[in-house]
PDB file of C-alpha atoms in Angstrom:
ATOM      1  CA  SER I   1       4.018 -22.552   4.768  1.00 63.00           C
ATOM      2  CA  TYR I   2       2.440 -21.606   1.479  1.00 81.00           C
ATOM      3  CA  GLU I   3       0.777 -23.376  -1.481  1.00 90.00           C
ATOM      4  CA  LEU I   4       1.178 -23.810  -5.170  1.00 95.00           C
ATOM      5  CA  THR I   5      -2.110 -24.256  -7.175  1.00 97.00           C
ATOM      6  CA  GLN I   6      -2.322 -26.402 -10.394  1.00 98.00           C
ATOM      7  CA  PRO I   7      -5.358 -27.414 -12.334  1.00 98.00           C
ATOM      8  CA  PRO I   8      -6.017 -31.024 -11.694  1.00 97.00           C
ATOM      9  CA  SER I   9      -6.386 -31.994 -15.381  1.00 97.00           C
ATOM     10  CA  VAL I  10      -5.561 -30.677 -18.825  1.00 98.00           C
ATOM     11  CA  SER I  11      -6.704 -32.494 -21.976  1.00 97.00           C
ATOM     12  CA  VAL I  12      -5.344 -31.829 -25.570  1.00 97.00           C
ATOM     13  CA  SER I  13      -5.419 -33.655 -28.886  1.00 97.00           C
ATOM     14  CA  PRO I  14      -2.060 -34.778 -30.443  1.00 97.00           C
ATOM     15  CA  GLY I  15      -0.409 -31.869 -32.128  1.00 97.00           C
ATOM     16  CA  GLN I  16      -2.129 -29.241 -30.174  1.00 97.00           C
ATOM     17  CA  THR I  17      -0.497 -27.015 -27.350  1.00 98.00           C
ATOM     18  CA  ALA I  18      -0.941 -27.848 -23.716  1.00 98.00           C
ATOM     19  CA  ARG I  19      -0.525 -25.108 -21.085  1.00 98.00           C
ATOM     20  CA  ILE I  20      -0.347 -26.089 -17.392  1.00 98.00           C
ATOM     21  CA  THR I  21      -0.306 -23.303 -14.897  1.00 98.00           C
ATOM     22  CA  CYS I  22       1.238 -23.046 -11.329  1.00 98.00           C
ATOM     23  CA  SER I  23       0.156 -20.189  -9.142  1.00 97.00           C
ATOM     24  CA  GLY I  24       1.442 -18.940  -5.772  1.00 93.00           C
ATOM     25  CA  ASP I  25       2.175 -15.709  -3.933  1.00 90.00           C
ATOM     26  CA  VAL I  26       5.863 -16.493  -3.699  1.00 89.00           C
ATOM     27  CA  LEU I  27       6.434 -16.950  -7.421  1.00 91.00           C
ATOM     28  CA  PRO I  28       7.416 -13.435  -8.270  1.00 89.00           C
ATOM     29  CA  LYS I  29      10.344 -13.998  -5.881  1.00 89.00           C
ATOM     30  CA  GLN I  30      11.267 -17.614  -6.380  1.00 92.00           C
ATOM     31  CA  TYR I  31      11.838 -19.921  -9.368  1.00 94.00           C
ATOM     32  CA  VAL I  32       9.683 -22.766 -10.325  1.00 96.00           C
ATOM     33  CA  TYR I  33      10.875 -26.173 -11.477  1.00 97.00           C
ATOM     34  CA  TRP I  34       8.575 -28.558 -13.441  1.00 98.00           C
ATOM     35  CA  TYR I  35       8.666 -32.347 -13.336  1.00 98.00           C
ATOM     36  CA  GLN I  36       7.051 -34.915 -15.562  1.00 98.00           C
ATOM     37  CA  GLN I  37       6.049 -38.220 -13.874  1.00 97.00           C
ATOM     38  CA  LYS I  38       4.770 -41.295 -15.757  1.00 97.00           C
ATOM     39  CA  PRO I  39       3.014 -44.111 -14.016  1.00 94.00           C
ATOM     40  CA  GLY I  40       5.294 -46.275 -11.916  1.00 93.00           C
ATOM     41  CA  GLN I  41       8.273 -44.017 -12.622  1.00 96.00           C
ATOM     42  CA  ALA I  42      10.172 -41.358 -10.751  1.00 96.00           C
ATOM     43  CA  PRO I  43       9.682 -37.771 -11.712  1.00 97.00           C
ATOM     44  CA  VAL I  44      11.956 -36.109 -14.361  1.00 97.00           C
ATOM     45  CA  LEU I  45      12.885 -32.485 -14.519  1.00 97.00           C
ATOM     46  CA  VAL I  46      11.642 -30.848 -17.698  1.00 98.00           C
ATOM     47  CA  ILE I  47      12.040 -27.106 -16.798  1.00 97.00           C
ATOM     48  CA  TYR I  48      14.064 -25.255 -14.182  1.00 96.00           C
ATOM     49  CA  LYS I  49      14.371 -21.671 -13.195  1.00 95.00           C
ATOM     50  CA  ASP I  50      11.023 -20.964 -14.806  1.00 96.00           C
ATOM     51  CA  THR I  51      12.135 -21.095 -18.361  1.00 97.00           C
ATOM     52  CA  GLU I  52      15.278 -23.187 -18.731  1.00 97.00           C
ATOM     53  CA  ARG I  53      15.231 -26.601 -20.289  1.00 97.00           C
ATOM     54  CA  PRO I  54      17.709 -29.358 -19.149  1.00 95.00           C
ATOM     55  CA  SER I  55      19.686 -31.137 -21.711  1.00 95.00           C
ATOM     56  CA  GLY I  56      17.866 -34.066 -23.230  1.00 95.00           C
ATOM     57  CA  ILE I  57      14.482 -32.528 -22.927  1.00 97.00           C
ATOM     58  CA  PRO I  58      12.646 -31.889 -26.144  1.00 97.00           C
ATOM     59  CA  GLU I  59      12.358 -28.391 -27.348  1.00 97.00           C
ATOM     60  CA  ARG I  60       8.553 -28.631 -27.361  1.00 97.00           C
ATOM     61  CA  PHE I  61       8.772 -28.190 -23.633  1.00 98.00           C
ATOM     62  CA  SER I  62       8.993 -24.526 -22.595  1.00 98.00           C
ATOM     63  CA  GLY I  63       8.195 -22.326 -19.561  1.00 97.00           C
ATOM     64  CA  SER I  64       7.155 -18.793 -18.854  1.00 97.00           C
ATOM     65  CA  SER I  65       6.452 -16.540 -15.864  1.00 96.00           C
ATOM     66  CA  SER I  66       4.108 -13.686 -15.221  1.00 95.00           C
ATOM     67  CA  GLY I  67       3.588 -12.343 -11.758  1.00 94.00           C
ATOM     68  CA  THR I  68       2.232 -15.086  -9.458  1.00 95.00           C
ATOM     69  CA  THR I  69       1.669 -17.551 -12.281  1.00 97.00           C
ATOM     70  CA  VAL I  70       4.192 -19.724 -14.048  1.00 97.00           C
ATOM     71  CA  THR I  71       3.209 -21.714 -17.154  1.00 98.00           C
ATOM     72  CA  LEU I  72       4.537 -25.025 -18.654  1.00 98.00           C
ATOM     73  CA  THR I  73       3.765 -25.086 -22.317  1.00 98.00           C
ATOM     74  CA  ILE I  74       4.092 -28.281 -24.414  1.00 98.00           C
ATOM     75  CA  SER I  75       3.894 -27.455 -28.147  1.00 97.00           C
ATOM     76  CA  GLY I  76       2.890 -30.090 -30.612  1.00 97.00           C
ATOM     77  CA  VAL I  77       1.787 -32.606 -27.890  1.00 97.00           C
ATOM     78  CA  GLN I  78       2.691 -36.200 -28.497  1.00 97.00           C
ATOM     79  CA  ALA I  79       1.020 -39.347 -27.065  1.00 97.00           C
ATOM     80  CA  GLU I  80       4.209 -39.936 -24.989  1.00 97.00           C
ATOM     81  CA  ASP I  81       3.793 -36.589 -23.156  1.00 98.00           C
ATOM     82  CA  GLU I  82       0.692 -38.007 -21.233  1.00 98.00           C
ATOM     83  CA  ALA I  83       1.799 -37.913 -17.702  1.00 97.00           C
ATOM     84  CA  ASP I  84       1.380 -36.118 -14.408  1.00 97.00           C
ATOM     85  CA  TYR I  85       3.118 -32.740 -14.265  1.00 98.00           C
ATOM     86  CA  TYR I  86       4.150 -31.075 -10.930  1.00 98.00           C
ATOM     87  CA  CYS I  87       5.539 -27.783 -10.248  1.00 97.00           C
ATOM     88  CA  GLN I  88       8.000 -27.055  -7.212  1.00 96.00           C
ATOM     89  CA  SER I  89       9.215 -23.930  -5.647  1.00 95.00           C
ATOM     90  CA  ALA I  90      10.790 -22.709  -2.319  1.00 92.00           C
ATOM     91  CA  ASP I  91      10.096 -20.022   0.208  1.00 86.00           C
ATOM     92  CA  THR I  92      12.071 -16.852   0.017  1.00 79.00           C
ATOM     93  CA  SER I  93      14.744 -18.115   2.402  1.00 81.00           C
ATOM     94  CA  ALA I  94      15.048 -21.408   0.371  1.00 75.00           C
ATOM     95  CA  THR I  95      14.578 -23.437   3.537  1.00 80.00           C
ATOM     96  CA  TYR I  96      11.106 -24.762   2.715  1.00 86.00           C
ATOM     97  CA  CYS I  97      10.080 -26.487  -0.399  1.00 91.00           C
ATOM     98  CA  VAL I  98       6.611 -27.261  -1.743  1.00 94.00           C
ATOM     99  CA  PHE I  99       4.995 -28.991  -4.737  1.00 96.00           C
ATOM    100  CA  GLY I 100       1.874 -28.135  -6.484  1.00 97.00           C
ATOM    101  CA  GLY I 101      -0.883 -30.769  -6.413  1.00 96.00           C
ATOM    102  CA  GLY I 102      -0.042 -32.054  -9.871  1.00 97.00           C
ATOM    103  CA  THR I 103      -1.791 -31.860 -13.200  1.00 98.00           C
ATOM    104  CA  LYS I 104      -2.767 -34.981 -15.223  1.00 97.00           C
ATOM    105  CA  LEU I 105      -2.161 -34.333 -18.917  1.00 98.00           C
ATOM    106  CA  THR I 106      -4.405 -36.458 -21.023  1.00 97.00           C
ATOM    107  CA  VAL I 107      -3.634 -36.727 -24.883  1.00 96.00           C
ATOM    108  CA  LEU I 108      -6.980 -37.474 -26.469  1.00 93.00           C
TER     109      LEU I 108
ATOM    110  CA  GLN R   1      25.897 -39.887 -14.416  1.00 94.00           C
ATOM    111  CA  VAL R   2      24.038 -39.087 -11.164  1.00 96.00           C
ATOM    112  CA  GLN R   3      22.663 -42.159  -9.403  1.00 98.00           C
ATOM    113  CA  LEU R   4      20.475 -42.316  -6.351  1.00 98.00           C
ATOM    114  CA  VAL R   5      19.510 -45.627  -4.978  1.00 98.00           C
ATOM    115  CA  GLU R   6      17.089 -45.886  -2.052  1.00 98.00           C
ATOM    116  CA  SER R   7      16.767 -48.845   0.270  1.00 97.00           C
ATOM    117  CA  GLY R   8      15.243 -49.844   3.582  1.00 97.00           C
ATOM    118  CA  GLY R   9      11.592 -49.767   2.741  1.00 97.00           C
ATOM    119  CA  GLY R  10       9.171 -52.586   3.440  1.00 96.00           C
ATOM    120  CA  VAL R  11       6.118 -53.579   5.569  1.00 97.00           C
ATOM    121  CA  VAL R  12       6.258 -52.159   9.031  1.00 97.00           C
ATOM    122  CA  GLN R  13       3.867 -52.267  11.910  1.00 97.00           C
ATOM    123  CA  PRO R  14       2.243 -48.920  13.164  1.00 97.00           C
ATOM    124  CA  GLY R  15       4.256 -47.392  15.946  1.00 97.00           C
ATOM    125  CA  ARG R  16       7.588 -48.914  14.739  1.00 97.00           C
ATOM    126  CA  SER R  17      10.553 -46.998  13.349  1.00 97.00           C
ATOM    127  CA  LEU R  18      12.276 -47.226  10.114  1.00 97.00           C
ATOM    128  CA  ARG R  19      15.538 -45.803   8.632  1.00 98.00           C
ATOM    129  CA  LEU R  20      15.660 -45.231   4.924  1.00 98.00           C
ATOM    130  CA  SER R  21      19.071 -44.995   3.135  1.00 98.00           C
ATOM    131  CA  CYS R  22      20.068 -43.488  -0.277  1.00 98.00           C
ATOM    132  CA  ALA R  23      23.330 -44.342  -1.828  1.00 98.00           C
ATOM    133  CA  ALA R  24      24.646 -41.588  -4.091  1.00 98.00           C
ATOM    134  CA  SER R  25      27.190 -41.873  -6.858  1.00 98.00           C
ATOM    135  CA  GLY R  26      28.280 -40.152 -10.044  1.00 97.00           C
ATOM    136  CA  PHE R  27      28.843 -36.769  -8.329  1.00 97.00           C
ATOM    137  CA  THR R  28      30.648 -35.299  -5.440  1.00 97.00           C
ATOM    138  CA  PHE R  29      27.953 -35.922  -2.786  1.00 98.00           C
ATOM    139  CA  SER R  30      29.390 -33.420  -0.303  1.00 97.00           C
ATOM    140  CA  ASP R  31      28.893 -30.559  -2.757  1.00 96.00           C
ATOM    141  CA  TYR R  32      25.007 -30.889  -2.847  1.00 96.00           C
ATOM    142  CA  ALA R  33      22.021 -30.323  -0.629  1.00 95.00           C
ATOM    143  CA  MET R  34      19.680 -33.332  -0.588  1.00 97.00           C
ATOM    144  CA  HIS R  35      16.013 -33.863  -0.237  1.00 97.00           C
ATOM    145  CA  TRP R  36      13.572 -36.551   0.764  1.00 98.00           C
ATOM    146  CA  VAL R  37      10.105 -36.516  -1.031  1.00 98.00           C
ATOM    147  CA  ARG R  38       7.141 -38.888  -0.557  1.00 98.00           C
ATOM    148  CA  GLN R  39       4.263 -39.928  -2.725  1.00 97.00           C
ATOM    149  CA  THR R  40       1.295 -41.740  -1.248  1.00 94.00           C
ATOM    150  CA  PRO R  41      -0.395 -44.246  -3.550  1.00 87.00           C
ATOM    151  CA  GLY R  42      -2.337 -42.483  -6.228  1.00 85.00           C
ATOM    152  CA  LYS R  43      -1.541 -39.105  -4.853  1.00 90.00           C
ATOM    153  CA  GLY R  44       0.864 -36.202  -5.469  1.00 93.00           C
ATOM    154  CA  LEU R  45       4.361 -35.452  -4.520  1.00 96.00           C
ATOM    155  CA  GLU R  46       4.896 -34.266  -0.888  1.00 96.00           C
ATOM    156  CA  TRP R  47       8.168 -32.599   0.152  1.00 95.00           C
ATOM    157  CA  VAL R  48       9.527 -34.067   3.377  1.00 97.00           C
ATOM    158  CA  ALA R  49      12.915 -32.448   4.273  1.00 96.00           C
ATOM    159  CA  ILE R  50      16.185 -31.001   3.023  1.00 95.00           C
ATOM    160  CA  ILE R  51      19.676 -31.230   4.405  1.00 96.00           C
ATOM    161  CA  SER R  52      22.553 -28.822   3.606  1.00 95.00           C
ATOM    162  CA  GLN R  53      25.795 -30.003   2.068  1.00 96.00           C
ATOM    163  CA  ASP R  54      27.675 -30.496   5.369  1.00 96.00           C
ATOM    164  CA  GLY R  55      24.532 -31.675   7.316  1.00 96.00           C
ATOM    165  CA  SER R  56      24.560 -28.517   9.576  1.00 96.00           C
ATOM    166  CA  ASN R  57      21.188 -27.265   8.338  1.00 94.00           C
ATOM    167  CA  LYS R  58      18.006 -29.341   8.164  1.00 95.00           C
ATOM    168  CA  TYR R  59      14.527 -28.218   7.413  1.00 94.00           C
ATOM    169  CA  TYR R  60      11.195 -30.088   7.401  1.00 94.00           C
ATOM    170  CA  ALA R  61       7.707 -29.735   5.963  1.00 93.00           C
ATOM    171  CA  ASP R  62       5.472 -28.584   8.847  1.00 91.00           C
ATOM    172  CA  SER R  63       3.553 -31.971   8.782  1.00 89.00           C
ATOM    173  CA  MET R  64       6.758 -33.819   9.161  1.00 90.00           C
ATOM    174  CA  LYS R  65       8.348 -32.078  12.214  1.00 89.00           C
ATOM    175  CA  GLY R  66       8.834 -34.270  15.093  1.00 92.00           C
ATOM    176  CA  ARG R  67       8.776 -37.846  13.773  1.00 96.00           C
ATOM    177  CA  PHE R  68      11.092 -37.424  10.765  1.00 97.00           C
ATOM    178  CA  SER R  69      14.845 -36.870  10.875  1.00 98.00           C
ATOM    179  CA  ILE R  70      17.135 -36.319   7.838  1.00 98.00           C
ATOM    180  CA  SER R  71      20.831 -36.888   8.076  1.00 98.00           C
ATOM    181  CA  ARG R  72      23.832 -37.709   5.898  1.00 98.00           C
ATOM    182  CA  ASP R  73      27.133 -39.287   6.062  1.00 98.00           C
ATOM    183  CA  ASN R  74      29.482 -37.612   3.396  1.00 98.00           C
ATOM    184  CA  SER R  75      32.252 -40.188   4.028  1.00 98.00           C
ATOM    185  CA  LYS R  76      29.763 -42.892   2.903  1.00 98.00           C
ATOM    186  CA  ASN R  77      27.986 -40.804   0.153  1.00 98.00           C
ATOM    187  CA  THR R  78      24.814 -41.743   1.854  1.00 98.00           C
ATOM    188  CA  LEU R  79      21.627 -39.930   2.889  1.00 98.00           C
ATOM    189  CA  TYR R  80      19.227 -41.185   5.528  1.00 98.00           C
ATOM    190  CA  LEU R  81      15.656 -40.610   6.719  1.00 98.00           C
ATOM    191  CA  GLN R  82      14.576 -41.793  10.119  1.00 98.00           C
ATOM    192  CA  ILE R  83      10.788 -42.108  10.586  1.00 98.00           C
ATOM    193  CA  ASN R  84       9.614 -42.887  14.103  1.00 97.00           C
ATOM    194  CA  SER R  85       6.134 -43.820  15.427  1.00 96.00           C
ATOM    195  CA  LEU R  86       4.975 -44.848  11.899  1.00 97.00           C
ATOM    196  CA  ARG R  87       1.340 -44.376  10.994  1.00 96.00           C
ATOM    197  CA  GLY R  88      -0.851 -45.679   8.250  1.00 95.00           C
ATOM    198  CA  GLU R  89      -0.721 -42.380   6.505  1.00 95.00           C
ATOM    199  CA  ASP R  90       3.141 -42.660   6.100  1.00 96.00           C
ATOM    200  CA  THR R  91       2.537 -45.462   3.626  1.00 97.00           C
ATOM    201  CA  ALA R  92       4.256 -44.078   0.508  1.00 97.00           C
ATOM    202  CA  VAL R  93       7.014 -44.323  -1.906  1.00 97.00           C
ATOM    203  CA  TYR R  94       9.919 -42.354  -0.517  1.00 98.00           C
ATOM    204  CA  TYR R  95      12.220 -40.631  -2.948  1.00 98.00           C
ATOM    205  CA  CYS R  96      15.781 -39.485  -2.360  1.00 98.00           C
ATOM    206  CA  ALA R  97      16.572 -36.422  -4.521  1.00 97.00           C
ATOM    207  CA  ARG R  98      19.473 -33.953  -5.218  1.00 97.00           C
ATOM    208  CA  GLU R  99      19.351 -30.327  -5.812  1.00 95.00           C
ATOM    209  CA  PHE R 100      19.903 -29.548  -9.615  1.00 94.00           C
ATOM    210  CA  ARG R 101      22.669 -27.078  -9.261  1.00 91.00           C
ATOM    211  CA  VAL R 102      24.892 -26.257  -6.141  1.00 88.00           C
ATOM    212  CA  GLY R 103      23.050 -23.739  -4.099  1.00 85.00           C
ATOM    213  CA  GLY R 104      19.920 -24.017  -6.271  1.00 84.00           C
ATOM    214  CA  THR R 105      17.866 -25.865  -3.720  1.00 87.00           C
ATOM    215  CA  LEU R 106      15.248 -27.230  -5.976  1.00 92.00           C
ATOM    216  CA  ILE R 107      15.375 -30.788  -7.173  1.00 94.00           C
ATOM    217  CA  GLY R 108      17.038 -31.885 -10.411  1.00 92.00           C
ATOM    218  CA  TYR R 109      17.687 -35.625  -9.866  1.00 97.00           C
ATOM    219  CA  TRP R 110      15.515 -38.395  -8.277  1.00 97.00           C
ATOM    220  CA  GLY R 111      16.101 -41.968  -7.251  1.00 97.00           C
ATOM    221  CA  ARG R 112      13.531 -44.629  -8.022  1.00 97.00           C
ATOM    222  CA  GLY R 113      12.088 -44.682  -4.647  1.00 97.00           C
ATOM    223  CA  THR R 114      11.512 -47.159  -1.923  1.00 98.00           C
ATOM    224  CA  LEU R 115       7.972 -48.189  -0.820  1.00 97.00           C
ATOM    225  CA  VAL R 116       7.061 -48.088   2.846  1.00 98.00           C
ATOM    226  CA  THR R 117       3.832 -49.868   3.820  1.00 97.00           C
ATOM    227  CA  VAL R 118       2.539 -49.292   7.330  1.00 97.00           C
ATOM    228  CA  SER R 119       0.288 -52.146   8.200  1.00 95.00           C
ATOM    229  CA  PRO R 120      -0.502 -54.302  11.399  1.00 93.00           C
TER     230      PRO R 120
END
Protein backbone atom coordinates (compact mmCIF):
# COMPACT_ATOMS: atom_id res chain seq x y z
CA SER A 1 0.00 0.00 0.00
CA TYR A 2 1.03 3.60 -0.27
CA GLU A 3 -0.14 6.99 0.95
CA LEU A 4 -1.24 10.32 -0.42
CA THR A 5 -0.54 13.33 1.77
CA GLN A 6 -2.67 16.48 1.88
CA PRO A 7 -2.54 19.46 4.23
CA PRO A 8 -5.37 19.23 6.78
CA SER A 9 -6.56 22.75 6.16
CA VAL A 10 -6.25 25.74 3.85
CA SER A 11 -7.78 29.15 4.47
CA VAL A 12 -8.27 31.96 1.97
CA SER A 13 -10.31 35.13 1.66
CA PRO A 14 -12.99 35.44 -1.03
CA GLY A 15 -11.51 36.29 -4.40
CA GLN A 16 -8.08 34.93 -3.54
CA THR A 17 -6.44 31.79 -4.91
CA ALA A 18 -6.47 28.53 -2.96
CA ARG A 19 -3.91 25.82 -3.64
CA ILE A 20 -4.30 22.33 -2.22
CA THR A 21 -1.49 19.83 -2.67
CA CYS A 22 -1.45 16.05 -2.84
CA SER A 23 1.87 14.24 -2.56
CA GLY A 24 2.80 10.63 -3.14
CA ASP A 25 5.62 8.55 -4.56
CA VAL A 26 3.40 6.97 -7.22
CA LEU A 27 2.14 10.25 -8.63
CA PRO A 28 4.72 10.56 -11.42
CA LYS A 29 3.26 7.31 -12.79
CA GLN A 30 -0.44 7.60 -11.94
CA TYR A 31 -3.11 10.23 -12.40
CA VAL A 32 -4.87 12.03 -9.57
CA TYR A 33 -8.55 12.81 -9.37
CA TRP A 34 -9.89 15.55 -7.07
CA TYR A 35 -13.25 15.55 -5.28
CA GLN A 36 -15.18 18.24 -3.48
CA GLN A 37 -17.39 17.21 -0.58
CA LYS A 38 -19.76 19.52 1.24
CA PRO A 39 -21.29 18.58 4.61
CA GLY A 40 -23.91 15.86 4.35
CA GLN A 41 -23.34 15.36 0.63
CA ALA A 42 -21.57 12.81 -1.55
CA PRO A 43 -18.26 13.80 -3.13
CA VAL A 44 -18.24 15.42 -6.55
CA LEU A 45 -15.45 15.04 -9.12
CA VAL A 46 -13.87 18.42 -9.90
CA ILE A 47 -10.61 17.44 -11.66
CA TYR A 48 -9.58 14.18 -13.35
CA LYS A 49 -6.33 12.98 -14.90
CA ASP A 50 -4.43 15.66 -12.95
CA THR A 51 -5.58 18.61 -15.06
CA GLU A 52 -8.90 17.87 -16.81
CA ARG A 53 -12.14 19.48 -15.70
CA PRO A 54 -15.44 17.57 -16.05
CA SER A 55 -18.32 19.31 -17.73
CA GLY A 56 -20.26 21.54 -15.36
CA ILE A 57 -17.30 22.32 -13.12
CA PRO A 58 -16.46 26.05 -13.04
CA GLU A 59 -13.32 27.20 -14.85
CA ARG A 60 -11.88 28.54 -11.59
CA PHE A 61 -11.00 24.92 -10.71
CA SER A 62 -7.75 23.75 -12.27
CA GLY A 63 -5.07 21.15 -11.66
CA SER A 64 -1.35 20.82 -12.20
CA SER A 65 1.32 18.22 -11.64
CA SER A 66 5.02 18.31 -10.87
CA GLY A 67 6.93 15.22 -9.89
CA THR A 68 5.48 13.65 -6.76
CA THR A 69 3.06 16.53 -6.09
CA VAL A 70 -0.24 17.37 -7.73
CA THR A 71 -2.01 20.65 -6.99
CA LEU A 72 -5.65 21.67 -7.10
CA THR A 73 -5.98 25.41 -7.66
CA ILE A 74 -9.17 27.37 -7.11
CA SER A 75 -8.89 30.87 -8.54
CA GLY A 76 -11.17 33.63 -7.33
CA VAL A 77 -12.46 31.53 -4.44
CA GLN A 78 -16.14 31.94 -3.62
CA ALA A 79 -17.96 31.23 -0.39
CA GLU A 80 -19.63 28.23 -2.03
CA ASP A 81 -16.22 26.61 -2.52
CA GLU A 82 -15.87 26.01 1.22
CA ALA A 83 -15.73 22.23 1.48
CA ASP A 84 -13.48 19.26 2.05
CA TYR A 85 -11.28 18.30 -0.88
CA TYR A 86 -9.83 14.83 -1.44
CA CYS A 87 -7.33 13.49 -3.94
CA GLN A 88 -7.43 9.91 -5.19
CA SER A 89 -4.96 7.83 -7.11
CA ALA A 90 -4.17 4.19 -7.84
CA ASP A 91 -1.11 1.97 -7.72
CA THR A 92 0.79 1.31 -10.93
CA SER A 93 -1.24 -1.79 -11.75
CA ALA A 94 -4.54 0.05 -11.11
CA THR A 95 -5.65 -2.63 -8.66
CA TYR A 96 -5.37 -0.63 -5.47
CA CYS A 97 -6.83 2.82 -4.89
CA VAL A 98 -6.18 5.29 -2.12
CA PHE A 99 -7.46 8.68 -0.98
CA GLY A 100 -5.56 11.49 0.57
CA GLY A 101 -6.57 12.44 4.08
CA GLY A 102 -8.59 15.42 2.86
CA THR A 103 -8.15 19.17 3.11
CA LYS A 104 -10.72 21.47 4.65
CA LEU A 105 -10.95 24.67 2.65
CA THR A 106 -12.18 27.57 4.73
CA VAL A 107 -13.28 30.79 3.03
CA LEU A 108 -12.67 33.54 5.54
CA GLN B 1 -27.76 10.50 -16.27
CA VAL B 2 -25.75 8.23 -14.02
CA GLN B 3 -27.68 7.18 -10.92
CA LEU B 4 -26.37 5.03 -8.09
CA VAL B 5 -28.69 4.25 -5.20
CA GLU B 6 -27.39 2.39 -2.18
CA SER B 7 -29.53 0.43 0.24
CA GLY B 8 -29.21 -2.09 3.04
CA GLY B 9 -27.72 0.09 5.75
CA GLY B 10 -29.07 0.38 9.27
CA VAL B 11 -28.29 -0.47 12.87
CA VAL B 12 -26.57 -3.84 13.25
CA GLN B 13 -25.19 -5.63 16.30
CA PRO B 14 -21.47 -6.37 16.51
CA GLY B 15 -20.57 -9.75 15.05
CA ARG B 16 -23.49 -9.83 12.63
CA SER B 17 -23.31 -9.65 8.84
CA LEU B 18 -24.79 -7.20 6.40
CA ARG B 19 -25.16 -6.98 2.64
CA LEU B 20 -25.30 -3.59 1.00
CA SER B 21 -26.74 -3.13 -2.48
CA CYS B 22 -26.32 -0.45 -5.11
CA ALA B 23 -28.82 -0.12 -7.95
CA ALA B 24 -27.29 1.47 -11.04
CA SER B 25 -29.07 3.19 -13.91
CA GLY B 26 -28.44 5.68 -16.68
CA PHE B 27 -25.47 3.82 -18.17
CA THR B 28 -24.44 0.36 -19.36
CA PHE B 29 -23.56 -1.18 -16.00
CA SER B 30 -21.55 -4.06 -17.43
CA ASP B 31 -19.13 -1.66 -19.16
CA TYR B 32 -17.74 -0.15 -15.96
CA ALA B 33 -15.67 -1.18 -12.98
CA MET B 34 -17.34 -0.29 -9.70
CA HIS B 35 -16.10 0.69 -6.24
CA TRP B 36 -17.20 0.81 -2.64
CA VAL B 37 -15.87 3.66 -0.48
CA ARG B 38 -16.69 4.35 3.16
CA GLN B 39 -16.53 7.41 5.39
CA THR B 40 -16.61 7.19 9.16
CA PRO B 41 -18.42 10.02 10.94
CA GLY B 42 -16.38 13.20 10.79
CA LYS B 43 -13.48 11.47 9.03
CA GLY B 44 -12.10 11.16 5.53
CA LEU B 45 -12.87 8.88 2.62
CA GLU B 46 -11.57 5.31 2.79
CA TRP B 47 -11.42 3.15 -0.34
CA VAL B 48 -12.86 -0.32 0.30
CA ALA B 49 -12.80 -2.35 -2.92
CA ILE B 50 -13.09 -2.44 -6.69
CA ILE B 51 -14.64 -5.02 -9.00
CA SER B 52 -14.00 -5.36 -12.72
CA GLN B 53 -16.68 -5.08 -15.38
CA ASP B 54 -17.41 -8.80 -15.53
CA GLY B 55 -16.79 -9.45 -11.85
CA SER B 56 -13.79 -11.69 -12.43
CA ASN B 57 -11.29 -9.39 -10.69
CA LYS B 58 -11.75 -8.00 -7.20
CA TYR B 59 -9.29 -5.99 -5.14
CA TYR B 60 -9.53 -4.77 -1.57
CA ALA B 61 -7.82 -2.26 0.66
CA ASP B 62 -5.43 -4.11 2.96
CA SER B 63 -7.54 -3.27 6.02
CA MET B 64 -10.67 -4.69 4.34
CA LYS B 65 -9.31 -8.08 3.30
CA GLY B 66 -11.06 -11.03 4.89
CA ARG B 67 -14.38 -9.63 6.15
CA PHE B 68 -15.47 -7.67 3.08
CA SER B 69 -16.65 -9.14 -0.22
CA ILE B 70 -17.59 -7.16 -3.32
CA SER B 71 -19.74 -8.69 -6.05
CA ARG B 72 -22.05 -7.66 -8.88
CA ASP B 73 -24.98 -8.95 -10.89
CA ASN B 74 -24.84 -7.41 -14.35
CA SER B 75 -28.26 -8.86 -15.24
CA LYS B 76 -29.76 -6.80 -12.41
CA ASN B 77 -27.49 -3.73 -12.74
CA THR B 78 -26.63 -4.14 -9.09
CA LEU B 79 -23.44 -3.96 -7.02
CA TYR B 80 -23.10 -5.60 -3.62
CA LEU B 81 -20.89 -5.41 -0.55
CA GLN B 82 -21.02 -8.19 2.02
CA ILE B 83 -19.56 -7.31 5.42
CA ASN B 84 -19.10 -10.10 7.97
CA SER B 85 -18.28 -10.00 11.67
CA LEU B 86 -19.19 -6.34 11.93
CA ARG B 87 -17.25 -4.20 14.39
CA GLY B 88 -17.84 -0.78 15.87
CA GLU B 89 -15.18 0.70 13.64
CA ASP B 90 -17.21 -0.35 10.58
CA THR B 91 -19.76 2.33 11.48
CA ALA B 92 -19.69 4.58 8.41
CA VAL B 93 -21.50 5.87 5.38
CA TYR B 94 -20.86 3.42 2.56
CA TYR B 95 -20.78 4.85 -0.95
CA CYS B 96 -21.16 3.01 -4.23
CA ALA B 97 -19.15 4.60 -7.02
CA ARG B 98 -18.43 4.15 -10.72
CA GLU B 99 -15.18 4.68 -12.57
CA PHE B 100 -15.27 7.88 -14.56
CA ARG B 101 -14.29 6.47 -17.93
CA VAL B 102 -14.11 2.83 -19.08
CA GLY B 103 -10.74 1.50 -18.01
CA GLY B 104 -9.89 4.65 -16.07
CA THR B 105 -10.26 2.95 -12.67
CA LEU B 106 -10.63 6.12 -10.60
CA ILE B 107 -14.05 7.34 -9.51
CA GLY B 108 -16.24 9.72 -11.45
CA TYR B 109 -19.72 9.19 -10.02
CA TRP B 110 -20.97 8.58 -6.52
CA GLY B 111 -24.18 7.44 -4.92
CA ARG B 112 -25.59 9.28 -1.92
CA GLY B 113 -24.46 6.60 0.47
CA THR B 114 -26.06 4.33 3.04
CA LEU B 115 -25.30 4.58 6.76
CA VAL B 116 -24.23 1.50 8.66
CA THR B 117 -24.23 1.79 12.44
CA VAL B 118 -22.73 -1.05 14.44
CA SER B 119 -24.09 -0.93 17.96
CA PRO B 120 -25.15 -3.47 20.65
